[in-house]
CSV table of C-alpha atoms in Angstrom, one decimal:
chain,number,residue,atom,x,y,z
A,972,SER,CA,-2.7,9.4,16.3
A,973,THR,CA,-2.4,9.3,12.6
A,974,LEU,CA,-0.1,6.5,12.4
A,975,CYS,CA,-1.3,3.3,10.8
A,976,ASN,CA,-0.2,-0.1,9.7
A,977,ALA,CA,-3.5,-0.5,7.4
A,978,ARG,CA,-4.4,1.2,4.2
A,979,CYS,CA,-8.2,0.8,4.3
A,980,PRO,CA,-9.9,2.5,1.2
A,981,TRP,CA,-12.6,4.4,3.2
A,982,CYS,CA,-10.2,5.7,5.7
A,983,PRO,CA,-9.8,9.4,5.5
A,984,ARG,CA,-6.2,9.1,5.4
A,985,ASN,CA,-6.3,7.3,2.0
A,986,PHE,CA,-8.9,9.2,0.3
A,987,TRP,CA,-6.2,10.5,-2.2
A,988,GLY,CA,-4.7,7.4,-2.6
A,989,TYR,CA,-2.0,5.6,-0.4
A,990,PRO,CA,0.4,6.8,0.6
A,991,LEU,CA,-0.6,10.0,0.4
A,992,ASN,CA,-2.2,9.9,4.1
A,993,GLY,CA,-4.7,12.7,3.2
A,994,GLY,CA,-2.2,15.3,4.1
A,995,TYR,CA,-2.5,14.4,7.7
A,996,PRO,CA,1.1,14.8,9.4
A,997,GLU,CA,1.9,11.7,10.7
A,998,THR,CA,1.8,12.3,14.5
A,999,TYR,CA,0.6,10.6,18.0
A,1000,LEU,CA,-0.2,11.7,21.4
A,1001,THR,CA,2.8,10.9,23.8
A,1002,LEU,CA,2.3,9.8,27.3
A,1003,ASP,CA,3.3,13.3,28.5
A,1004,GLN,CA,0.9,15.2,26.4
A,1005,SER,CA,-2.0,12.6,27.3
A,1006,LYS,CA,-1.2,13.5,31.1
A,1007,ASN,CA,-1.0,17.1,30.2
A,1008,ILE,CA,-4.6,16.8,28.3
A,1009,PHE,CA,-6.3,14.3,30.5
A,1010,THR,CA,-5.4,15.3,34.1
A,1011,PRO,CA,-6.3,12.6,36.9
A,1012,GLN,CA,-8.9,14.9,37.9
A,1013,PHE,CA,-10.5,14.8,34.4
A,1014,LEU,CA,-10.1,11.3,34.2
A,1015,GLN,CA,-11.7,10.9,37.5
A,1016,GLN,CA,-15.2,12.1,36.5
A,1017,LEU,CA,-15.4,9.9,33.4
A,1018,GLU,CA,-17.4,6.9,33.1
A,1019,MET,CA,-15.7,5.9,29.6
A,1020,MET,CA,-13.0,6.4,27.5
A,1021,ASN,CA,-13.2,5.8,23.5
A,1022,ILE,CA,-9.8,5.3,21.7
A,1023,ASN,CA,-11.0,5.1,18.3
A,1024,GLY,CA,-8.7,5.2,15.5
A,1025,ASN,CA,-10.5,7.3,12.9
A,1026,PHE,CA,-7.2,8.7,11.3
A,1027,GLY,CA,-4.7,6.1,12.9
A,1028,ASP,CA,-4.5,3.1,15.4
A,1029,ILE,CA,-3.4,2.8,18.8
A,1030,VAL,CA,-1.3,-0.2,17.5
A,1031,MET,CA,1.0,2.2,16.1
A,1032,ASN,CA,1.3,4.6,18.9
A,1033,PRO,CA,4.6,4.1,20.5
A,1034,ASP,CA,3.1,5.2,24.0
A,1035,GLY,CA,-0.4,3.6,23.3
A,1036,GLU,CA,-0.2,1.0,26.2
A,1037,GLN,CA,1.2,3.2,28.6
A,1038,ILE,CA,-1.7,5.9,28.0
A,1039,VAL,CA,-4.3,3.1,28.6
A,1040,GLU,CA,-2.2,2.0,32.0
A,1041,TYR,CA,-2.4,5.8,32.8
A,1042,PHE,CA,-6.1,6.1,32.3
A,1043,ARG,CA,-6.7,2.9,34.3
A,1044,ILE,CA,-4.4,4.3,37.1
A,1045,CYS,CA,-6.4,7.6,37.4
A,1046,ASN,CA,-9.8,6.0,37.4
A,1047,LYS,CA,-10.2,2.2,38.3
A,1048,ASN,CA,-13.9,2.1,37.2
A,1049,MET,CA,-14.0,3.8,34.0
A,1050,GLN,CA,-14.8,1.8,31.1
A,1051,ILE,CA,-12.1,2.1,28.5
A,1052,LYS,CA,-13.0,1.1,24.8
A,1053,VAL,CA,-10.4,0.6,22.0
A,1054,SER,CA,-11.0,0.1,18.5
A,1055,THR,CA,-8.1,-1.1,16.5
A,1056,ASN,CA,-7.3,-3.3,13.4
A,1057,GLY,CA,-5.6,-5.5,16.0
A,1058,GLY,CA,-2.7,-6.2,13.1
A,1059,ALA,CA,0.4,-5.2,15.2
A,1060,ARG,CA,2.4,-5.4,17.9
A,1061,LYS,CA,3.5,-8.2,20.3
A,1062,ALA,CA,2.1,-10.3,22.9
A,1063,ASP,CA,3.1,-8.1,25.9
A,1064,PHE,CA,1.1,-5.1,24.4
A,1065,TRP,CA,-2.5,-7.3,24.2
A,1066,LYS,CA,-1.4,-8.6,27.6
A,1067,SER,CA,-1.3,-5.1,29.1
A,1068,LEU,CA,-4.4,-4.0,27.4
A,1069,ALA,CA,-5.9,-6.8,29.0
A,1070,LYS,CA,-4.6,-6.4,32.3
A,1071,ASN,CA,-5.7,-2.6,32.0
A,1072,ARG,CA,-9.6,-4.0,31.4
A,1073,ALA,CA,-9.6,-2.1,28.0
A,1074,ARG,CA,-12.4,-3.5,25.9
A,1075,ILE,CA,-11.3,-3.9,22.5
A,1076,PHE,CA,-13.0,-3.7,19.4
A,1077,PHE,CA,-10.8,-6.2,16.9
A,1078,ALA,CA,-11.9,-4.8,13.2
A,1079,LEU,CA,-12.4,-8.5,11.6
A,1080,ASP,CA,-14.2,-8.0,8.2
A,1081,GLY,CA,-14.6,-11.7,7.3
A,1082,LEU,CA,-12.4,-14.6,7.3
A,1083,GLU,CA,-9.3,-14.9,5.9
A,1084,ASP,CA,-9.9,-14.9,2.3
A,1085,THR,CA,-11.9,-11.7,2.6
A,1086,HIS,CA,-10.6,-9.5,5.7
A,1087,SER,CA,-7.8,-7.9,3.7
A,1088,LEU,CA,-9.6,-6.8,0.9
A,1089,TYR,CA,-10.8,-3.8,3.1
A,1090,ARG,CA,-8.3,-4.0,5.8
A,1091,GLN,CA,-5.4,-3.8,3.2
A,1092,ASP,CA,-1.8,-4.3,4.8
A,1093,THR,CA,-3.3,-6.2,7.7
A,1094,LEU,CA,-3.1,-9.9,8.2
A,1095,TRP,CA,-6.2,-12.0,9.4
A,1096,ALA,CA,-4.1,-14.4,11.1
A,1097,THR,CA,-2.0,-11.6,13.1
A,1098,VAL,CA,-5.5,-10.0,14.1
A,1099,ILE,CA,-6.8,-13.5,15.2
A,1100,LYS,CA,-3.6,-14.3,17.1
A,1101,ASN,CA,-3.5,-11.1,19.0
A,1102,ALA,CA,-7.0,-11.1,19.9
A,1103,LYS,CA,-6.5,-14.9,21.3
A,1104,ILE,CA,-3.6,-13.4,23.3
A,1105,PHE,CA,-5.9,-10.9,24.7
A,1106,ILE,CA,-8.8,-13.1,25.4
A,1107,GLU,CA,-6.7,-15.6,27.3
A,1108,HIS,CA,-5.6,-12.7,29.7
A,1109,ASN,CA,-9.3,-12.3,30.3
A,1110,GLY,CA,-9.5,-9.2,28.0
A,1111,GLU,CA,-13.1,-8.3,26.8
A,1112,ALA,CA,-13.0,-8.6,23.2
A,1113,VAL,CA,-15.5,-7.7,20.5
A,1114,TRP,CA,-15.6,-9.0,16.8
A,1115,GLN,CA,-16.4,-5.7,14.9
A,1116,PHE,CA,-17.3,-6.9,11.1
A,1117,ILE,CA,-17.9,-4.4,8.4
A,1118,LYS,CA,-20.4,-6.0,6.1
A,1119,PHE,CA,-19.6,-5.6,2.4
A,1120,ASP,CA,-20.8,-7.4,-0.5
A,1121,HIS,CA,-17.7,-9.7,-0.5
A,1122,ASN,CA,-17.9,-10.8,3.0
A,1123,LYS,CA,-21.6,-10.8,3.8
A,1124,HIS,CA,-22.0,-14.5,3.1
A,1125,GLN,CA,-19.5,-15.2,6.2
A,1126,ILE,CA,-21.3,-13.3,8.9
A,1127,ASP,CA,-22.9,-16.4,10.5
A,1128,GLU,CA,-19.2,-18.4,10.3
A,1129,CYS,CA,-17.5,-15.3,11.9
A,1130,ARG,CA,-20.1,-15.1,14.5
A,1131,THR,CA,-19.7,-18.7,15.3
A,1132,MET,CA,-15.9,-18.3,15.4
A,1133,SER,CA,-16.2,-15.2,17.5
A,1134,ASN,CA,-18.3,-17.4,20.3
A,1135,GLN,CA,-15.7,-20.1,19.8
A,1136,LEU,CA,-12.8,-18.0,20.4
A,1137,GLY,CA,-14.2,-16.2,23.5
A,1138,PHE,CA,-15.0,-12.6,22.0
A,1139,THR,CA,-18.0,-11.5,24.2
A,1140,GLU,CA,-19.7,-9.5,21.3
A,1141,PHE,CA,-20.2,-10.0,17.6
A,1142,TYR,CA,-20.9,-6.4,16.2
A,1143,ILE,CA,-22.0,-5.8,12.8
A,1144,VAL,CA,-21.5,-2.3,11.1
């Protein structure tokens, strides 16, 4: 997907300024396209699927939830990793990802006062709310923290908070 709700300065979509989108057409894989590309036979041989939004985010893909469910149906044992800014969608989306045993890497770059300095146009409180919903439904959540000069003083507090909220891992980039 090239759809995203954020405008992070280092994202290739924003190198030439926002909202130019780096010249990438706004598009996403549909469920039908995903079924054609990732056949059940192909998916059955995989140990892991990594859904990483280098140019967009699964939260903006209208079929994202159904694609993850399709992957799980085709391969009950495959690890499904999803990287996201976590700043959009309703509770049912996060419950579905938890039910389908996706491991979610929530991009949380600091506390409420520093997170949005890089993850622009995302709300820290929304990401936390979505992570809580996911965790409360037995989802395996990872707090992914990009260390910057403006947030490095919050690493210990974020790590503590991640443990308190039930994140399974605190990962520093």
